[in-house]
Each structure stands twice: as C-alpha cells, then as structure tokens.
mmCIF file of N, CA and C in Angstrom:
data_model
loop_
_atom_site.group_PDB
_atom_site.id
_atom_site.type_symbol
_atom_site.label_atom_id
_atom_site.label_comp_id
_atom_site.label_asym_id
_atom_site.label_seq_id
_atom_site.Cartn_x
_atom_site.Cartn_y
_atom_site.Cartn_z
ATOM 1 N N UNK O 1 -8.534 -16.747 4.472
ATOM 2 C CA UNK O 1 -7.109 -16.499 4.348
ATOM 3 C C UNK O 1 -6.349 -17.554 5.152
ATOM 4 N N UNK O 2 -5.304 -18.107 4.577
ATOM 5 C CA UNK O 2 -4.501 -19.107 5.263
ATOM 6 C C UNK O 2 -3.742 -18.462 6.410
ATOM 7 N N UNK O 3 -3.457 -19.275 7.425
ATOM 8 C CA UNK O 3 -2.744 -18.776 8.595
ATOM 9 C C UNK O 3 -1.239 -18.921 8.389
ATOM 10 N N UNK O 4 -0.714 -18.289 7.374
ATOM 11 C CA UNK O 4 0.716 -18.291 7.123
ATOM 12 C C UNK O 4 1.214 -16.858 7.210
ATOM 13 N N UNK O 5 2.499 -16.720 7.515
ATOM 14 C CA UNK O 5 3.040 -15.369 7.616
ATOM 15 C C UNK O 5 2.979 -14.687 6.257
ATOM 16 N N UNK O 6 2.524 -13.460 6.278
ATOM 17 C CA UNK O 6 2.451 -12.653 5.071
ATOM 18 C C UNK O 6 3.424 -11.488 5.208
ATOM 19 N N UNK O 7 3.807 -10.912 4.095
ATOM 20 C CA UNK O 7 4.786 -9.826 4.097
ATOM 21 C C UNK O 7 4.140 -8.551 3.586
ATOM 22 N N UNK O 8 4.255 -7.511 4.399
ATOM 23 C CA UNK O 8 3.860 -6.160 4.000
ATOM 24 C C UNK O 8 5.145 -5.376 3.795
ATOM 25 N N UNK O 9 5.286 -4.758 2.647
ATOM 26 C CA UNK O 9 6.469 -3.952 2.380
ATOM 27 C C UNK O 9 6.085 -2.484 2.498
ATOM 28 N N UNK O 10 6.932 -1.730 3.186
ATOM 29 C CA UNK O 10 6.667 -0.319 3.467
ATOM 30 C C UNK O 10 7.917 0.494 3.161
ATOM 31 N N UNK O 11 7.735 1.794 3.120
ATOM 32 C CA UNK O 11 8.839 2.708 2.853
ATOM 33 C C UNK O 11 9.876 2.661 3.972
ATOM 34 N N UNK O 12 11.137 2.608 3.593
ATOM 35 C CA UNK O 12 12.216 2.639 4.573
ATOM 36 C C UNK O 12 12.242 3.982 5.307
ATOM 37 N N UNK O 13 11.955 5.067 4.598
ATOM 38 C CA UNK O 13 12.069 6.398 5.198
ATOM 39 C C UNK O 13 10.731 7.008 5.609
ATOM 40 N N UNK O 14 9.612 6.409 5.182
ATOM 41 C CA UNK O 14 8.286 6.960 5.501
ATOM 42 C C UNK O 14 7.324 5.840 5.890
ATOM 43 N N UNK O 15 7.710 5.029 6.862
ATOM 44 C CA UNK O 15 6.907 3.851 7.230
ATOM 45 C C UNK O 15 5.657 4.214 8.013
ATOM 46 N N UNK O 16 5.630 5.405 8.599
ATOM 47 C CA UNK O 16 4.465 5.780 9.396
ATOM 48 C C UNK O 16 4.239 4.781 10.515
ATOM 49 N N UNK O 17 2.985 4.485 10.800
ATOM 50 C CA UNK O 17 2.656 3.578 11.900
ATOM 51 C C UNK O 17 2.121 2.234 11.397
ATOM 52 N N UNK O 18 2.568 1.808 10.228
ATOM 53 C CA UNK O 18 2.065 0.571 9.629
ATOM 54 C C UNK O 18 2.408 -0.645 10.481
ATOM 55 N N UNK O 19 3.649 -0.751 10.952
ATOM 56 C CA UNK O 19 4.042 -1.928 11.738
ATOM 57 C C UNK O 19 3.191 -2.060 12.989
ATOM 58 N N UNK O 20 2.977 -0.957 13.688
ATOM 59 C CA UNK O 20 2.140 -0.994 14.892
ATOM 60 C C UNK O 20 0.711 -1.369 14.536
ATOM 61 N N UNK O 21 0.198 -0.832 13.452
ATOM 62 C CA UNK O 21 -1.162 -1.153 13.023
ATOM 63 C C UNK O 21 -1.313 -2.640 12.724
ATOM 64 N N UNK O 22 -0.384 -3.191 11.961
ATOM 65 C CA UNK O 22 -0.500 -4.601 11.587
ATOM 66 C C UNK O 22 -0.376 -5.526 12.792
ATOM 67 N N UNK O 23 0.443 -5.151 13.764
ATOM 68 C CA UNK O 23 0.605 -6.017 14.936
ATOM 69 C C UNK O 23 -0.549 -5.894 15.920
ATOM 70 N N UNK O 24 -1.305 -4.807 15.864
ATOM 71 C CA UNK O 24 -2.400 -4.590 16.814
ATOM 72 C C UNK O 24 -3.775 -4.623 16.166
ATOM 73 N N UNK O 25 -3.889 -5.170 14.979
ATOM 74 C CA UNK O 25 -5.168 -5.154 14.270
ATOM 75 C C UNK O 25 -5.650 -6.576 14.039
ATOM 76 N N UNK O 26 -6.699 -6.691 13.279
ATOM 77 C CA UNK O 26 -7.267 -8.007 12.992
ATOM 78 C C UNK O 26 -6.573 -8.703 11.825
ATOM 79 N N UNK O 27 -5.466 -8.147 11.345
ATOM 80 C CA UNK O 27 -4.684 -8.841 10.332
ATOM 81 C C UNK O 27 -4.086 -10.086 10.968
ATOM 82 N N UNK O 28 -3.877 -11.102 10.153
ATOM 83 C CA UNK O 28 -3.250 -12.307 10.648
ATOM 84 C C UNK O 28 -1.770 -12.023 10.893
ATOM 85 N N UNK O 29 -0.972 -13.022 10.817
ATOM 86 C CA UNK O 29 0.469 -12.868 11.063
ATOM 87 C C UNK O 29 1.127 -12.145 9.886
ATOM 88 N N UNK O 30 1.709 -10.996 10.173
ATOM 89 C CA UNK O 30 2.355 -10.198 9.136
ATOM 90 C C UNK O 30 3.769 -9.852 9.549
ATOM 91 N N UNK O 31 4.672 -9.916 8.608
ATOM 92 C CA UNK O 31 6.035 -9.438 8.775
ATOM 93 C C UNK O 31 6.138 -8.151 7.974
ATOM 94 N N UNK O 32 6.694 -7.107 8.581
ATOM 95 C CA UNK O 32 6.865 -5.827 7.893
ATOM 96 C C UNK O 32 8.315 -5.714 7.436
ATOM 97 N N UNK O 33 8.494 -5.473 6.151
ATOM 98 C CA UNK O 33 9.806 -5.317 5.539
ATOM 99 C C UNK O 33 9.887 -3.904 4.986
ATOM 100 N N UNK O 34 11.024 -3.240 5.182
ATOM 101 C CA UNK O 34 11.197 -1.888 4.650
ATOM 102 C C UNK O 34 12.073 -1.932 3.397
ATOM 103 N N UNK O 35 11.821 -0.988 2.505
ATOM 104 C CA UNK O 35 12.610 -0.886 1.274
ATOM 105 C C UNK O 35 12.453 0.517 0.715
ATOM 106 N N UNK O 36 13.366 0.909 -0.135
ATOM 107 C CA UNK O 36 13.297 2.198 -0.804
ATOM 108 C C UNK O 36 12.708 2.051 -2.201
ATOM 109 N N UNK O 37 12.064 3.100 -2.672
ATOM 110 C CA UNK O 37 11.558 3.143 -4.042
ATOM 111 C C UNK O 37 10.192 2.507 -4.199
ATOM 112 N N UNK O 38 9.211 3.309 -4.595
ATOM 113 C CA UNK O 38 7.854 2.777 -4.762
ATOM 114 C C UNK O 38 7.796 1.749 -5.893
ATOM 115 N N UNK O 39 8.593 1.933 -6.926
ATOM 116 C CA UNK O 39 8.630 0.961 -8.011
ATOM 117 C C UNK O 39 9.156 -0.385 -7.536
ATOM 118 N N UNK O 40 10.209 -0.361 -6.734
ATOM 119 C CA UNK O 40 10.770 -1.603 -6.200
ATOM 120 C C UNK O 40 9.755 -2.322 -5.318
ATOM 121 N N UNK O 41 9.066 -1.567 -4.472
ATOM 122 C CA UNK O 41 8.079 -2.187 -3.576
ATOM 123 C C UNK O 41 6.917 -2.780 -4.377
ATOM 124 N N UNK O 42 6.481 -2.093 -5.412
ATOM 125 C CA UNK O 42 5.417 -2.634 -6.266
ATOM 126 C C UNK O 42 5.890 -3.898 -6.983
ATOM 127 N N UNK O 43 7.135 -3.926 -7.421
ATOM 128 C CA UNK O 43 7.665 -5.121 -8.081
ATOM 129 C C UNK O 43 7.769 -6.297 -7.122
ATOM 130 N N UNK O 44 8.043 -6.029 -5.847
ATOM 131 C CA UNK O 44 8.046 -7.113 -4.845
ATOM 132 C C UNK O 44 6.657 -7.736 -4.737
ATOM 133 N N UNK O 45 5.622 -6.919 -4.813
ATOM 134 C CA UNK O 45 4.256 -7.462 -4.815
ATOM 135 C C UNK O 45 4.034 -8.249 -6.105
ATOM 136 N N UNK O 46 4.458 -7.693 -7.211
ATOM 137 C CA UNK O 46 4.265 -8.332 -8.510
ATOM 138 C C UNK O 46 4.939 -9.700 -8.580
ATOM 139 N N UNK O 47 6.163 -9.818 -8.044
ATOM 140 C CA UNK O 47 6.871 -11.102 -8.145
ATOM 141 C C UNK O 47 6.543 -12.059 -7.001
ATOM 142 N N UNK O 48 5.652 -11.649 -6.105
ATOM 143 C CA UNK O 48 5.182 -12.543 -5.054
ATOM 144 C C UNK O 48 6.040 -12.604 -3.813
ATOM 145 N N UNK O 49 7.070 -11.754 -3.703
ATOM 146 C CA UNK O 49 7.897 -11.762 -2.496
ATOM 147 C C UNK O 49 7.349 -10.833 -1.418
ATOM 148 N N UNK O 50 6.246 -10.167 -1.706
ATOM 149 C CA UNK O 50 5.491 -9.392 -0.710
ATOM 150 C C UNK O 50 4.016 -9.532 -1.067
ATOM 151 N N UNK O 51 3.178 -9.566 -0.046
ATOM 152 C CA UNK O 51 1.735 -9.689 -0.270
ATOM 153 C C UNK O 51 1.071 -8.345 -0.490
ATOM 154 N N UNK O 52 1.622 -7.313 0.143
ATOM 155 C CA UNK O 52 1.064 -5.977 -0.044
ATOM 156 C C UNK O 52 2.152 -4.938 0.138
ATOM 157 N N UNK O 53 1.983 -3.835 -0.562
ATOM 158 C CA UNK O 53 2.775 -2.625 -0.354
ATOM 159 C C UNK O 53 1.783 -1.618 0.184
ATOM 160 N N UNK O 54 2.082 -1.096 1.362
ATOM 161 C CA UNK O 54 1.205 -0.097 1.970
ATOM 162 C C UNK O 54 2.035 1.136 2.299
ATOM 163 N N UNK O 55 1.512 2.288 1.912
ATOM 164 C CA UNK O 55 2.192 3.569 2.125
ATOM 165 C C UNK O 55 1.195 4.517 2.772
ATOM 166 N N UNK O 56 1.600 5.170 3.861
ATOM 167 C CA UNK O 56 0.640 5.981 4.615
ATOM 168 C C UNK O 56 1.000 7.460 4.707
ATOM 169 N N UNK O 57 2.096 7.868 4.110
ATOM 170 C CA UNK O 57 2.447 9.289 4.121
ATOM 171 C C UNK O 57 2.251 9.852 2.710
ATOM 172 N N UNK O 58 2.336 11.171 2.595
ATOM 173 C CA UNK O 58 2.184 11.809 1.286
ATOM 174 C C UNK O 58 3.225 11.248 0.313
ATOM 175 N N UNK O 59 2.825 11.108 -0.939
ATOM 176 C CA UNK O 59 3.735 10.594 -1.959
ATOM 177 C C UNK O 59 3.409 11.276 -3.288
ATOM 178 N N UNK O 60 4.441 11.633 -4.017
ATOM 179 C CA UNK O 60 4.258 12.293 -5.316
ATOM 180 C C UNK O 60 3.653 11.320 -6.326
ATOM 181 N N UNK O 61 2.757 11.829 -7.148
ATOM 182 C CA UNK O 61 2.100 10.985 -8.144
ATOM 183 C C UNK O 61 3.089 10.380 -9.128
ATOM 184 N N UNK O 62 4.145 11.118 -9.488
ATOM 185 C CA UNK O 62 5.091 10.587 -10.460
ATOM 186 C C UNK O 62 5.842 9.382 -9.902
ATOM 187 N N UNK O 63 5.875 9.219 -8.575
ATOM 188 C CA UNK O 63 6.476 8.024 -7.982
ATOM 189 C C UNK O 63 5.561 6.804 -8.098
ATOM 190 N N UNK O 64 4.294 7.028 -8.391
ATOM 191 C CA UNK O 64 3.313 5.941 -8.458
ATOM 192 C C UNK O 64 2.875 5.590 -9.872
ATOM 193 N N UNK O 65 3.126 6.460 -10.826
ATOM 194 C CA UNK O 65 2.578 6.297 -12.175
ATOM 195 C C UNK O 65 3.052 5.002 -12.843
ATOM 196 N N UNK O 66 4.344 4.796 -12.962
ATOM 197 C CA UNK O 66 4.851 3.581 -13.612
ATOM 198 C C UNK O 66 4.497 2.323 -12.818
ATOM 199 N N UNK O 67 4.692 2.312 -11.482
ATOM 200 C CA UNK O 67 4.280 1.113 -10.736
ATOM 201 C C UNK O 67 2.798 0.786 -10.920
ATOM 202 N N UNK O 68 1.948 1.801 -10.972
ATOM 203 C CA UNK O 68 0.520 1.570 -11.179
ATOM 204 C C UNK O 68 0.271 0.900 -12.532
ATOM 205 N N UNK O 69 0.928 1.388 -13.575
ATOM 206 C CA UNK O 69 0.739 0.809 -14.911
ATOM 207 C C UNK O 69 1.174 -0.654 -14.947
ATOM 208 N N UNK O 70 2.287 -0.963 -14.319
ATOM 209 C CA UNK O 70 2.802 -2.339 -14.324
ATOM 210 C C UNK O 70 1.892 -3.262 -13.514
ATOM 211 N N UNK O 71 1.501 -2.822 -12.340
ATOM 212 C CA UNK O 71 0.621 -3.634 -11.484
ATOM 213 C C UNK O 71 -0.715 -3.879 -12.180
ATOM 214 N N UNK O 72 -1.298 -2.839 -12.759
ATOM 215 C CA UNK O 72 -2.592 -2.989 -13.445
ATOM 216 C C UNK O 72 -2.476 -3.919 -14.654
ATOM 217 N N UNK O 73 -1.369 -3.819 -15.386
ATOM 218 C CA UNK O 73 -1.175 -4.697 -16.544
ATOM 219 C C UNK O 73 -1.101 -6.164 -16.128
ATOM 220 N N UNK O 74 -0.644 -6.412 -14.904
ATOM 221 C CA UNK O 74 -0.537 -7.780 -14.383
ATOM 222 C C UNK O 74 -1.790 -8.198 -13.619
ATOM 223 N N UNK O 75 -2.863 -7.431 -13.758
ATOM 224 C CA UNK O 75 -4.152 -7.714 -13.105
ATOM 225 C C UNK O 75 -4.091 -7.560 -11.589
ATOM 226 N N UNK O 76 -3.162 -6.719 -11.113
ATOM 227 C CA UNK O 76 -3.100 -6.396 -9.695
ATOM 228 C C UNK O 76 -3.860 -5.109 -9.421
ATOM 229 N N UNK O 77 -3.771 -4.648 -8.194
ATOM 230 C CA UNK O 77 -4.514 -3.460 -7.772
ATOM 231 C C UNK O 77 -3.596 -2.438 -7.128
ATOM 232 N N UNK O 78 -3.837 -1.161 -7.426
ATOM 233 C CA UNK O 78 -3.255 -0.046 -6.691
ATOM 234 C C UNK O 78 -4.385 0.947 -6.465
ATOM 235 N N UNK O 79 -4.681 1.203 -5.193
ATOM 236 C CA UNK O 79 -5.687 2.199 -4.829
ATOM 237 C C UNK O 79 -5.145 3.030 -3.690
ATOM 238 N N UNK O 80 -5.875 4.100 -3.363
ATOM 239 C CA UNK O 80 -5.547 4.769 -2.114
ATOM 240 C C UNK O 80 -6.163 3.949 -0.987
ATOM 241 N N UNK O 81 -5.953 4.358 0.252
ATOM 242 C CA UNK O 81 -6.430 3.564 1.384
ATOM 243 C C UNK O 81 -7.926 3.691 1.614
ATOM 244 N N UNK O 82 -8.582 4.545 0.831
ATOM 245 C CA UNK O 82 -10.044 4.611 0.845
ATOM 246 C C UNK O 82 -10.636 3.649 -0.183
ATOM 247 N N UNK O 83 -9.773 2.990 -0.953
ATOM 248 C CA UNK O 83 -10.226 2.049 -1.971
ATOM 249 C C UNK O 83 -10.500 2.671 -3.322
ATOM 250 N N UNK O 84 -10.124 3.925 -3.498
ATOM 251 C CA UNK O 84 -10.370 4.631 -4.759
ATOM 252 C C UNK O 84 -9.136 4.584 -5.646
ATOM 253 N N UNK O 85 -9.363 4.527 -6.957
ATOM 254 C CA UNK O 85 -8.249 4.598 -7.892
ATOM 255 C C UNK O 85 -7.513 5.916 -7.701
ATOM 256 N N UNK O 86 -6.212 5.878 -7.877
ATOM 257 C CA UNK O 86 -5.397 7.084 -7.779
ATOM 258 C C UNK O 86 -5.468 7.794 -9.125
ATOM 259 N N UNK O 87 -5.788 9.083 -9.099
ATOM 260 C CA UNK O 87 -5.952 9.855 -10.324
ATOM 261 C C UNK O 87 -4.621 10.468 -10.742
ATOM 262 N N UNK O 88 -4.253 10.235 -11.993
ATOM 263 C CA UNK O 88 -3.020 10.784 -12.538
ATOM 264 C C UNK O 88 -3.302 11.886 -13.548
ATOM 265 N N UNK O 89 -4.513 12.423 -13.551
ATOM 266 C CA UNK O 89 -4.899 13.473 -14.480
ATOM 267 C C UNK O 89 -4.114 14.753 -14.253
ATOM 268 N N UNK O 90 -4.204 15.648 -15.210
ATOM 269 C CA UNK O 90 -3.443 16.898 -15.140
ATOM 270 C C UNK O 90 -4.083 17.922 -14.211
ATOM 271 N N UNK O 91 -5.292 17.666 -13.763
ATOM 272 C CA UNK O 91 -5.978 18.605 -12.867
ATOM 273 C C UNK O 91 -5.649 18.263 -11.417
ATOM 274 N N UNK O 92 -5.475 19.272 -10.600
ATOM 275 C CA UNK O 92 -5.324 19.038 -9.169
ATOM 276 C C UNK O 92 -3.895 18.865 -8.715
ATOM 277 N N UNK O 93 -3.759 18.281 -7.553
ATOM 278 C CA UNK O 93 -2.487 18.148 -6.859
ATOM 279 C C UNK O 93 -1.566 17.134 -7.530
ATOM 280 N N UNK O 94 -0.274 17.307 -7.318
ATOM 281 C CA UNK O 94 0.713 16.327 -7.770
ATOM 282 C C UNK O 94 1.096 15.378 -6.641
ATOM 283 N N UNK O 95 0.383 15.473 -5.517
ATOM 284 C CA UNK O 95 0.678 14.654 -4.340
ATOM 285 C C UNK O 95 -0.546 13.817 -3.980
ATOM 286 N N UNK O 96 -0.318 12.546 -3.705
ATOM 287 C CA UNK O 96 -1.370 11.678 -3.178
ATOM 288 C C UNK O 96 -1.266 11.716 -1.654
ATOM 289 N N UNK O 97 -2.339 12.140 -1.002
ATOM 290 C CA UNK O 97 -2.339 12.288 0.458
ATOM 291 C C UNK O 97 -3.171 11.226 1.163
ATOM 292 N N UNK O 98 -3.724 10.254 0.426
ATOM 293 C CA UNK O 98 -4.643 9.269 1.024
ATOM 294 C C UNK O 98 -4.062 7.862 1.076
ATOM 295 N N UNK O 99 -2.735 7.769 1.054
ATOM 296 C CA UNK O 99 -2.096 6.471 1.187
ATOM 297 C C UNK O 99 -2.185 5.636 -0.077
ATOM 298 N N UNK O 100 -1.506 4.495 -0.036
ATOM 299 C CA UNK O 100 -1.439 3.601 -1.188
ATOM 300 C C UNK O 100 -1.509 2.158 -0.689
ATOM 301 N N UNK O 101 -2.274 1.344 -1.394
ATOM 302 C CA UNK O 101 -2.282 -0.096 -1.165
ATOM 303 C C UNK O 101 -2.104 -0.780 -2.510
ATOM 304 N N UNK O 102 -1.087 -1.641 -2.596
ATOM 305 C CA UNK O 102 -0.800 -2.398 -3.812
ATOM 306 C C UNK O 102 -0.859 -3.880 -3.461
ATOM 307 N N UNK O 103 -1.627 -4.643 -4.242
ATOM 308 C CA UNK O 103 -1.732 -6.086 -4.031
ATOM 309 C C UNK O 103 -1.889 -6.798 -5.369
ATOM 310 N N UNK O 104 -1.648 -8.103 -5.363
ATOM 311 C CA UNK O 104 -1.972 -8.959 -6.513
ATOM 312 C C UNK O 104 -3.260 -9.714 -6.262
ATOM 313 N N UNK O 105 -3.615 -9.908 -4.987
ATOM 314 C CA UNK O 105 -4.834 -10.643 -4.643
ATOM 315 C C UNK O 105 -5.347 -10.165 -3.289
ATOM 316 N N UNK O 106 -6.579 -10.470 -3.001
ATOM 317 C CA UNK O 106 -7.227 -10.148 -1.717
ATOM 318 C C UNK O 106 -7.266 -8.647 -1.429
ATOM 319 N N UNK O 107 -7.218 -7.821 -2.448
ATOM 320 C CA UNK O 107 -7.136 -6.369 -2.261
ATOM 321 C C UNK O 107 -8.295 -5.830 -1.421
ATOM 322 N N UNK O 108 -9.491 -6.215 -1.765
ATOM 323 C CA UNK O 108 -10.645 -5.644 -1.064
ATOM 324 C C UNK O 108 -10.821 -6.246 0.322
ATOM 325 N N UNK O 109 -10.323 -7.446 0.538
ATOM 326 C CA UNK O 109 -10.282 -8.023 1.884
ATOM 327 C C UNK O 109 -9.369 -7.176 2.774
ATOM 328 N N UNK O 110 -8.166 -6.867 2.272
ATOM 329 C CA UNK O 110 -7.240 -6.037 3.050
ATOM 330 C C UNK O 110 -7.820 -4.643 3.275
ATOM 331 N N UNK O 111 -8.414 -4.072 2.237
ATOM 332 C CA UNK O 111 -9.036 -2.753 2.391
ATOM 333 C C UNK O 111 -10.121 -2.765 3.460
ATOM 334 N N UNK O 112 -10.888 -3.846 3.537
ATOM 335 C CA UNK O 112 -11.963 -3.911 4.539
ATOM 336 C C UNK O 112 -11.415 -3.855 5.954
ATOM 337 N N UNK O 113 -10.180 -4.277 6.144
ATOM 338 C CA UNK O 113 -9.544 -4.210 7.457
ATOM 339 C C UNK O 113 -8.843 -2.867 7.684
ATOM 340 N N UNK O 114 -8.456 -2.203 6.599
ATOM 341 C CA UNK O 114 -7.743 -0.927 6.692
ATOM 342 C C UNK O 114 -8.702 0.248 6.817
ATOM 343 N N UNK O 115 -9.764 0.270 6.030
ATOM 344 C CA UNK O 115 -10.649 1.437 5.952
ATOM 345 C C UNK O 115 -11.166 1.901 7.312
ATOM 346 N N UNK O 116 -11.558 1.014 8.238
ATOM 347 C CA UNK O 116 -12.026 1.521 9.537
ATOM 348 C C UNK O 116 -10.953 2.282 10.324
ATOM 349 N N UNK O 117 -9.684 2.099 9.953
ATOM 350 C CA UNK O 117 -8.572 2.721 10.682
ATOM 351 C C UNK O 117 -7.805 3.724 9.826
ATOM 352 N N UNK O 118 -8.344 4.072 8.665
ATOM 353 C CA UNK O 118 -7.582 4.863 7.701
ATOM 354 C C UNK O 118 -7.180 6.225 8.262
ATOM 355 N N UNK O 119 -8.035 6.879 9.020
ATOM 356 C CA UNK O 119 -7.674 8.201 9.540
ATOM 357 C C UNK O 119 -6.519 8.125 10.527
ATOM 358 N N UNK O 120 -6.457 7.062 11.312
ATOM 359 C CA UNK O 120 -5.328 6.877 12.235
ATOM 360 C C UNK O 120 -4.061 6.584 11.443
ATOM 361 N N UNK O 121 -4.161 5.719 10.455
ATOM 362 C CA UNK O 121 -2.996 5.392 9.634
ATOM 363 C C UNK O 121 -2.444 6.609 8.908
ATOM 364 N N UNK O 122 -3.323 7.483 8.446
ATOM 365 C CA UNK O 122 -2.892 8.646 7.670
ATOM 366 C C UNK O 122 -2.583 9.869 8.522
ATOM 367 N N UNK O 123 -2.753 9.762 9.836
ATOM 368 C CA UNK O 123 -2.503 10.930 10.692
ATOM 369 C C UNK O 123 -1.040 11.322 10.609
ATOM 370 N N UNK O 124 -0.796 12.592 10.638
ATOM 371 C CA UNK O 124 0.559 13.116 10.477
ATOM 372 C C UNK O 124 1.260 13.331 11.810
ATOM 373 N N UNK O 125 0.693 12.840 12.878
ATOM 374 C CA UNK O 125 1.319 12.987 14.211
ATOM 375 C C UNK O 125 2.371 11.949 14.431
#
C-alpha cells in the first residue's frame, strides 16, 4: 500500500470509535470524514473520493440494499466486518449488527487489519 493519505468515510450520527481505531492501529495515514446516508457514503467509495466506508453500529438492511447492488455491479465489495456477505433474504432480522465495510479495492487487506479488533469496534459501550 502506498504511503499516501487515505479517506475513510463514516456515519455523521453513528461514527462509533472508528476514528480512534484508525489513528491507533496498523492502518497507514487515514483521514476520517463524516457524512449522512449509507447510499451517499457508498457512492463516495464508488467515485473514488473515499477509500472505504466503514460502519460499526447497527444499521437497517434496507439502508444497505441499493448501495450493495451498485457497489457489486461496479466490482466493489460490501461485507460485514467479519468479511461475510450481508444477507438480504426474507428470513431473520432486518438489522445488520456486524458492521459494514465498503471498498473498491484492497478489501481483504483492510479486513485483515479490522478482524482482529472487530469486537472492540462493534462494542456498544
């Protein structure tokens, strides 16, 4: 990974502890930008003005459905923070409780740095 500043976009109202995590982890230089709307944040990743969208609090599946379709159509990735595809099936909960990571590239590299800390990132304290 190049040593250039990268941008992580997070929820304006539900940022959790992402900024602290990125500044105290093995991630390179990251700038955290806040914004509203999961679709808008996914589009920032899609158009290259953000390197990743990371969400660490509960989020309704209907807020992720369209962004997931658009990102996947553009050969990007949307998974939970465990690296699993988010299920939009009719069975089960309407809430995703395992966080969200959206990227156009280096998805599994970022996940490899997130997964060891996922329980701290997802803690509700």
